Amino acid sequence: MEDWVKFVSAIIERIGFISAVIATIASIIFYKLFVVDLLWTIVVGCTTYIIVLCIVKLVKFFKRCFTLYNECRSRRLQSYWFYETLSDGIKTSLRELYKMPQKQHKYCRIVAEDCDINRQIIYDCKYIQRHTEDYNLIIISEGLGSDRYTIIIDEFLYDVIRKNN
């Protein structure tokens, strides 16, 4: 008898208590209403469990999609308002950075310190990185032993720059 208790408790832990209860209730109701066969009762119980499990997973999926949508919307608005608070000089530098050719990634640019415009872009990007460390809107890193910098723009800020270009 103890083995059956362990078996049933393991099944309930595995499939979830609420889903097991709903499937069991549906099986009992089906058995009491139609009094057909025990096999059909088991089939109805399993089918009910699968349906309940699918509904639970679907609800979790929609909740996750809604959460991701709200996060993306929030980051998009945050990037838009951040861009609007920048000075005209920094906006110009970001537009020039956007116009530079892409290397291997859409949001990445490699900038060399070979002219005044590029130096200004690097300076402005370092300024933005210093003052927005928590948000990672722009990440700039210097190449080893060279005057080239890799600048990675946040995808939402990139979209804002593209729309304002």
PDB file of C-alpha atoms in Angstrom:
ATOM      1  CA  MET A   1       0.000   0.000   0.000  1.00  0.00           C
ATOM      2  CA  GLU A   2       2.873   2.320   0.797  1.00  0.00           C
ATOM      3  CA  ASP A   3       4.259   1.824  -2.712  1.00  0.00           C
ATOM      4  CA  TRP A   4       0.961   2.985  -4.223  1.00  0.00           C
ATOM      5  CA  VAL A   5       1.006   6.123  -2.070  1.00  0.00           C
ATOM      6  CA  LYS A   6       4.542   6.900  -3.211  1.00  0.00           C
ATOM      7  CA  PHE A   7       3.564   6.180  -6.818  1.00  0.00           C
ATOM      8  CA  VAL A   8       0.494   8.446  -6.708  1.00  0.00           C
ATOM      9  CA  SER A   9       2.359  11.229  -4.885  1.00  0.00           C
ATOM     10  CA  ALA A  10       5.190  11.063  -7.456  1.00  0.00           C
ATOM     11  CA  ILE A  11       2.679  11.319 -10.293  1.00  0.00           C
ATOM     12  CA  ILE A  12       0.909  14.270  -8.640  1.00  0.00           C
ATOM     13  CA  GLU A  13       4.250  16.043  -8.099  1.00  0.00           C
ATOM     14  CA  ARG A  14       5.219  15.426 -11.687  1.00  0.00           C
ATOM     15  CA  ILE A  15       1.984  16.500 -13.370  1.00  0.00           C
ATOM     16  CA  GLY A  16       0.884  19.187 -10.926  1.00  0.00           C
ATOM     17  CA  PHE A  17      -1.674  18.972  -8.172  1.00  0.00           C
ATOM     18  CA  ILE A  18      -4.355  21.197  -9.686  1.00  0.00           C
ATOM     19  CA  SER A  19      -4.183  19.521 -13.083  1.00  0.00           C
ATOM     20  CA  ALA A  20      -4.433  16.101 -11.420  1.00  0.00           C
ATOM     21  CA  VAL A  21      -7.439  17.175  -9.355  1.00  0.00           C
ATOM     22  CA  ILE A  22      -9.260  18.615 -12.372  1.00  0.00           C
ATOM     23  CA  ALA A  23      -8.574  15.493 -14.435  1.00  0.00           C
ATOM     24  CA  THR A  24      -9.739  13.244 -11.589  1.00  0.00           C
ATOM     25  CA  ILE A  25     -12.946  15.235 -11.080  1.00  0.00           C
ATOM     26  CA  ALA A  26     -13.687  15.097 -14.800  1.00  0.00           C
ATOM     27  CA  SER A  27     -13.132  11.330 -14.772  1.00  0.00           C
ATOM     28  CA  ILE A  28     -15.459  10.826 -11.791  1.00  0.00           C
ATOM     29  CA  ILE A  29     -18.170  13.010 -13.324  1.00  0.00           C
ATOM     30  CA  PHE A  30     -17.909  11.140 -16.619  1.00  0.00           C
ATOM     31  CA  TYR A  31     -18.087   7.796 -14.816  1.00  0.00           C
ATOM     32  CA  LYS A  32     -21.116   8.843 -12.746  1.00  0.00           C
ATOM     33  CA  LEU A  33     -23.004  10.392 -15.671  1.00  0.00           C
ATOM     34  CA  PHE A  34     -22.404   7.817 -18.349  1.00  0.00           C
ATOM     35  CA  VAL A  35     -21.436   4.700 -16.363  1.00  0.00           C
ATOM     36  CA  VAL A  36     -19.961   3.151 -19.465  1.00  0.00           C
ATOM     37  CA  ASP A  37     -16.629   1.596 -18.822  1.00  0.00           C
ATOM     38  CA  LEU A  38     -13.637   2.189 -16.607  1.00  0.00           C
ATOM     39  CA  LEU A  39     -11.380   2.383 -19.676  1.00  0.00           C
ATOM     40  CA  TRP A  40     -13.342   5.340 -21.057  1.00  0.00           C
ATOM     41  CA  THR A  41     -13.114   7.040 -17.676  1.00  0.00           C
ATOM     42  CA  ILE A  42      -9.333   6.751 -17.764  1.00  0.00           C
ATOM     43  CA  VAL A  43      -9.261   8.079 -21.340  1.00  0.00           C
ATOM     44  CA  VAL A  44     -11.428  11.061 -20.325  1.00  0.00           C
ATOM     45  CA  GLY A  45      -9.158  11.722 -17.321  1.00  0.00           C
ATOM     46  CA  CYS A  46      -6.002  11.678 -19.434  1.00  0.00           C
ATOM     47  CA  THR A  47      -7.574  13.842 -22.127  1.00  0.00           C
ATOM     48  CA  THR A  48      -8.771  16.338 -19.538  1.00  0.00           C
ATOM     49  CA  TYR A  49      -5.302  16.468 -18.038  1.00  0.00           C
ATOM     50  CA  ILE A  50      -3.716  17.130 -21.425  1.00  0.00           C
ATOM     51  CA  ILE A  51      -6.234  19.887 -22.179  1.00  0.00           C
ATOM     52  CA  VAL A  52      -5.713  21.521 -18.769  1.00  0.00           C
ATOM     53  CA  LEU A  53      -1.936  21.279 -19.184  1.00  0.00           C
ATOM     54  CA  CYS A  54      -2.136  22.897 -22.634  1.00  0.00           C
ATOM     55  CA  ILE A  55      -4.316  25.707 -21.281  1.00  0.00           C
ATOM     56  CA  VAL A  56      -1.899  26.350 -18.404  1.00  0.00           C
ATOM     57  CA  LYS A  57       1.093  26.411 -20.771  1.00  0.00           C
ATOM     58  CA  LEU A  58      -0.776  28.706 -23.162  1.00  0.00           C
ATOM     59  CA  VAL A  59      -1.607  31.127 -20.355  1.00  0.00           C
ATOM     60  CA  LYS A  60       2.051  31.151 -19.232  1.00  0.00           C
ATOM     61  CA  PHE A  61       3.142  31.753 -22.824  1.00  0.00           C
ATOM     62  CA  PHE A  62       0.765  34.714 -23.209  1.00  0.00           C
ATOM     63  CA  LYS A  63       1.903  36.166 -19.886  1.00  0.00           C
ATOM     64  CA  ARG A  64       5.545  35.890 -20.984  1.00  0.00           C
ATOM     65  CA  CYS A  65       4.747  37.488 -24.359  1.00  0.00           C
ATOM     66  CA  PHE A  66       2.890  40.323 -22.661  1.00  0.00           C
ATOM     67  CA  THR A  67       5.787  40.884 -20.245  1.00  0.00           C
ATOM     68  CA  LEU A  68       8.332  40.930 -23.088  1.00  0.00           C
ATOM     69  CA  TYR A  69       6.134  43.314 -25.073  1.00  0.00           C
ATOM     70  CA  ASN A  70       5.933  45.695 -22.109  1.00  0.00           C
ATOM     71  CA  GLU A  71       9.700  45.513 -21.567  1.00  0.00           C
ATOM     72  CA  CYS A  72      10.391  46.260 -25.242  1.00  0.00           C
ATOM     73  CA  ARG A  73       7.906  49.106 -25.224  1.00  0.00           C
ATOM     74  CA  SER A  74       9.478  50.517 -22.076  1.00  0.00           C
ATOM     75  CA  ARG A  75      13.001  50.280 -23.506  1.00  0.00           C
ATOM     76  CA  ARG A  76      11.853  51.877 -26.772  1.00  0.00           C
ATOM     77  CA  LEU A  77      10.308  54.816 -24.907  1.00  0.00           C
ATOM     78  CA  GLN A  78      13.359  55.089 -22.669  1.00  0.00           C
ATOM     79  CA  SER A  79      15.646  55.231 -25.720  1.00  0.00           C
ATOM     80  CA  TYR A  80      13.406  57.788 -27.417  1.00  0.00           C
ATOM     81  CA  TRP A  81      13.340  60.079 -24.392  1.00  0.00           C
ATOM     82  CA  PHE A  82      17.072  59.650 -23.880  1.00  0.00           C
ATOM     83  CA  TYR A  83      17.756  60.626 -27.486  1.00  0.00           C
ATOM     84  CA  GLU A  84      15.518  63.672 -27.174  1.00  0.00           C
ATOM     85  CA  THR A  85      17.448  64.902 -24.111  1.00  0.00           C
ATOM     86  CA  LEU A  86      20.805  64.843 -25.927  1.00  0.00           C
ATOM     87  CA  SER A  87      22.389  68.008 -27.209  1.00  0.00           C
ATOM     88  CA  ASP A  88      22.376  68.742 -30.923  1.00  0.00           C
ATOM     89  CA  GLY A  89      26.114  68.031 -31.189  1.00  0.00           C
ATOM     90  CA  ILE A  90      25.794  64.553 -29.721  1.00  0.00           C
ATOM     91  CA  LYS A  91      22.748  63.856 -31.920  1.00  0.00           C
ATOM     92  CA  THR A  92      24.829  64.850 -34.947  1.00  0.00           C
ATOM     93  CA  SER A  93      27.627  62.505 -33.845  1.00  0.00           C
ATOM     94  CA  LEU A  94      25.148  59.638 -33.451  1.00  0.00           C
ATOM     95  CA  ARG A  95      23.705  60.321 -36.903  1.00  0.00           C
ATOM     96  CA  GLU A  96      27.216  60.270 -38.380  1.00  0.00           C
ATOM     97  CA  LEU A  97      27.904  57.029 -36.526  1.00  0.00           C
ATOM     98  CA  TYR A  98      24.723  55.567 -37.994  1.00  0.00           C
ATOM     99  CA  LYS A  99      25.817  56.525 -41.525  1.00  0.00           C
ATOM    100  CA  MET A 100      29.123  54.675 -41.164  1.00  0.00           C
ATOM    101  CA  PRO A 101      29.285  51.286 -42.893  1.00  0.00           C
ATOM    102  CA  GLN A 102      28.303  48.213 -40.916  1.00  0.00           C
ATOM    103  CA  LYS A 103      30.961  45.613 -40.355  1.00  0.00           C
ATOM    104  CA  GLN A 104      29.613  42.248 -39.271  1.00  0.00           C
ATOM    105  CA  HIS A 105      26.742  43.265 -37.055  1.00  0.00           C
ATOM    106  CA  LYS A 106      23.918  45.718 -37.637  1.00  0.00           C
ATOM    107  CA  TYR A 107      24.423  47.572 -34.350  1.00  0.00           C
ATOM    108  CA  CYS A 108      28.228  47.593 -34.387  1.00  0.00           C
ATOM    109  CA  ARG A 109      30.580  50.114 -35.949  1.00  0.00           C
ATOM    110  CA  ILE A 110      34.373  50.252 -36.046  1.00  0.00           C
ATOM    111  CA  VAL A 111      35.659  53.796 -35.869  1.00  0.00           C
ATOM    112  CA  ALA A 112      39.282  54.887 -36.343  1.00  0.00           C
ATOM    113  CA  GLU A 113      40.689  58.089 -34.865  1.00  0.00           C
ATOM    114  CA  ASP A 114      41.889  59.375 -38.210  1.00  0.00           C
ATOM    115  CA  CYS A 115      39.849  62.571 -38.581  1.00  0.00           C
ATOM    116  CA  ASP A 116      38.103  65.171 -36.434  1.00  0.00           C
ATOM    117  CA  ILE A 117      34.603  63.825 -37.074  1.00  0.00           C
ATOM    118  CA  ASN A 118      35.589  60.352 -35.915  1.00  0.00           C
ATOM    119  CA  ARG A 119      37.334  61.745 -32.824  1.00  0.00           C
ATOM    120  CA  GLN A 120      34.190  63.705 -31.972  1.00  0.00           C
ATOM    121  CA  ILE A 121      32.039  60.568 -32.449  1.00  0.00           C
ATOM    122  CA  ILE A 122      34.332  58.575 -30.146  1.00  0.00           C
ATOM    123  CA  TYR A 123      34.359  61.352 -27.545  1.00  0.00           C
ATOM    124  CA  ASP A 124      30.566  61.666 -27.589  1.00  0.00           C
ATOM    125  CA  CYS A 125      30.070  57.896 -27.375  1.00  0.00           C
ATOM    126  CA  LYS A 126      32.453  57.706 -24.413  1.00  0.00           C
ATOM    127  CA  TYR A 127      30.497  60.528 -22.796  1.00  0.00           C
ATOM    128  CA  ILE A 128      27.213  58.656 -23.305  1.00  0.00           C
ATOM    129  CA  GLN A 129      28.715  55.410 -22.021  1.00  0.00           C
ATOM    130  CA  ARG A 130      30.057  57.113 -18.898  1.00  0.00           C
ATOM    131  CA  HIS A 131      26.710  58.676 -18.043  1.00  0.00           C
ATOM    132  CA  THR A 132      24.467  55.708 -18.924  1.00  0.00           C
ATOM    133  CA  GLU A 133      26.379  52.740 -17.491  1.00  0.00           C
ATOM    134  CA  ASP A 134      23.218  51.231 -15.982  1.00  0.00           C
ATOM    135  CA  TYR A 135      21.372  51.150 -19.304  1.00  0.00           C
ATOM    136  CA  ASN A 136      24.148  50.040 -21.716  1.00  0.00           C
ATOM    137  CA  LEU A 137      22.802  52.223 -24.512  1.00  0.00           C
ATOM    138  CA  ILE A 138      26.244  52.513 -26.066  1.00  0.00           C
ATOM    139  CA  ILE A 139      29.248  50.301 -25.385  1.00  0.00           C
ATOM    140  CA  ILE A 140      32.617  51.416 -26.651  1.00  0.00           C
ATOM    141  CA  SER A 141      35.850  49.458 -26.435  1.00  0.00           C
ATOM    142  CA  GLU A 142      39.308  50.217 -27.716  1.00  0.00           C
ATOM    143  CA  GLY A 143      41.198  47.767 -29.880  1.00  0.00           C
ATOM    144  CA  LEU A 144      44.468  46.429 -28.552  1.00  0.00           C
ATOM    145  CA  GLY A 145      47.411  48.508 -29.700  1.00  0.00           C
ATOM    146  CA  SER A 146      45.455  50.472 -32.288  1.00  0.00           C
ATOM    147  CA  ASP A 147      43.533  53.673 -32.704  1.00  0.00           C
ATOM    148  CA  ARG A 148      40.330  51.851 -33.624  1.00  0.00           C
ATOM    149  CA  TYR A 149      37.264  51.659 -31.411  1.00  0.00           C
ATOM    150  CA  THR A 150      34.365  49.254 -31.538  1.00  0.00           C
ATOM    151  CA  ILE A 151      31.069  50.953 -30.794  1.00  0.00           C
ATOM    152  CA  ILE A 152      27.962  48.872 -30.106  1.00  0.00           C
ATOM    153  CA  ILE A 153      24.647  50.695 -30.088  1.00  0.00           C
ATOM    154  CA  ASP A 154      21.597  49.407 -28.222  1.00  0.00           C
ATOM    155  CA  GLU A 155      19.051  48.098 -30.726  1.00  0.00           C
ATOM    156  CA  PHE A 156      16.284  50.413 -29.504  1.00  0.00           C
ATOM    157  CA  LEU A 157      18.530  53.471 -29.563  1.00  0.00           C
ATOM    158  CA  TYR A 158      19.669  52.382 -33.016  1.00  0.00           C
ATOM    159  CA  ASP A 159      16.040  52.384 -34.211  1.00  0.00           C
ATOM    160  CA  VAL A 160      15.505  55.853 -32.751  1.00  0.00           C
ATOM    161  CA  ILE A 161      18.633  57.168 -34.499  1.00  0.00           C
ATOM    162  CA  ARG A 162      17.525  55.533 -37.773  1.00  0.00           C
ATOM    163  CA  LYS A 163      14.084  57.165 -37.573  1.00  0.00           C
ATOM    164  CA  ASN A 164      15.588  60.570 -36.828  1.00  0.00           C
ATOM    165  CA  ASN A 165      18.259  60.321 -39.534  1.00  0.00           C
TER     166      ASN A 165
END
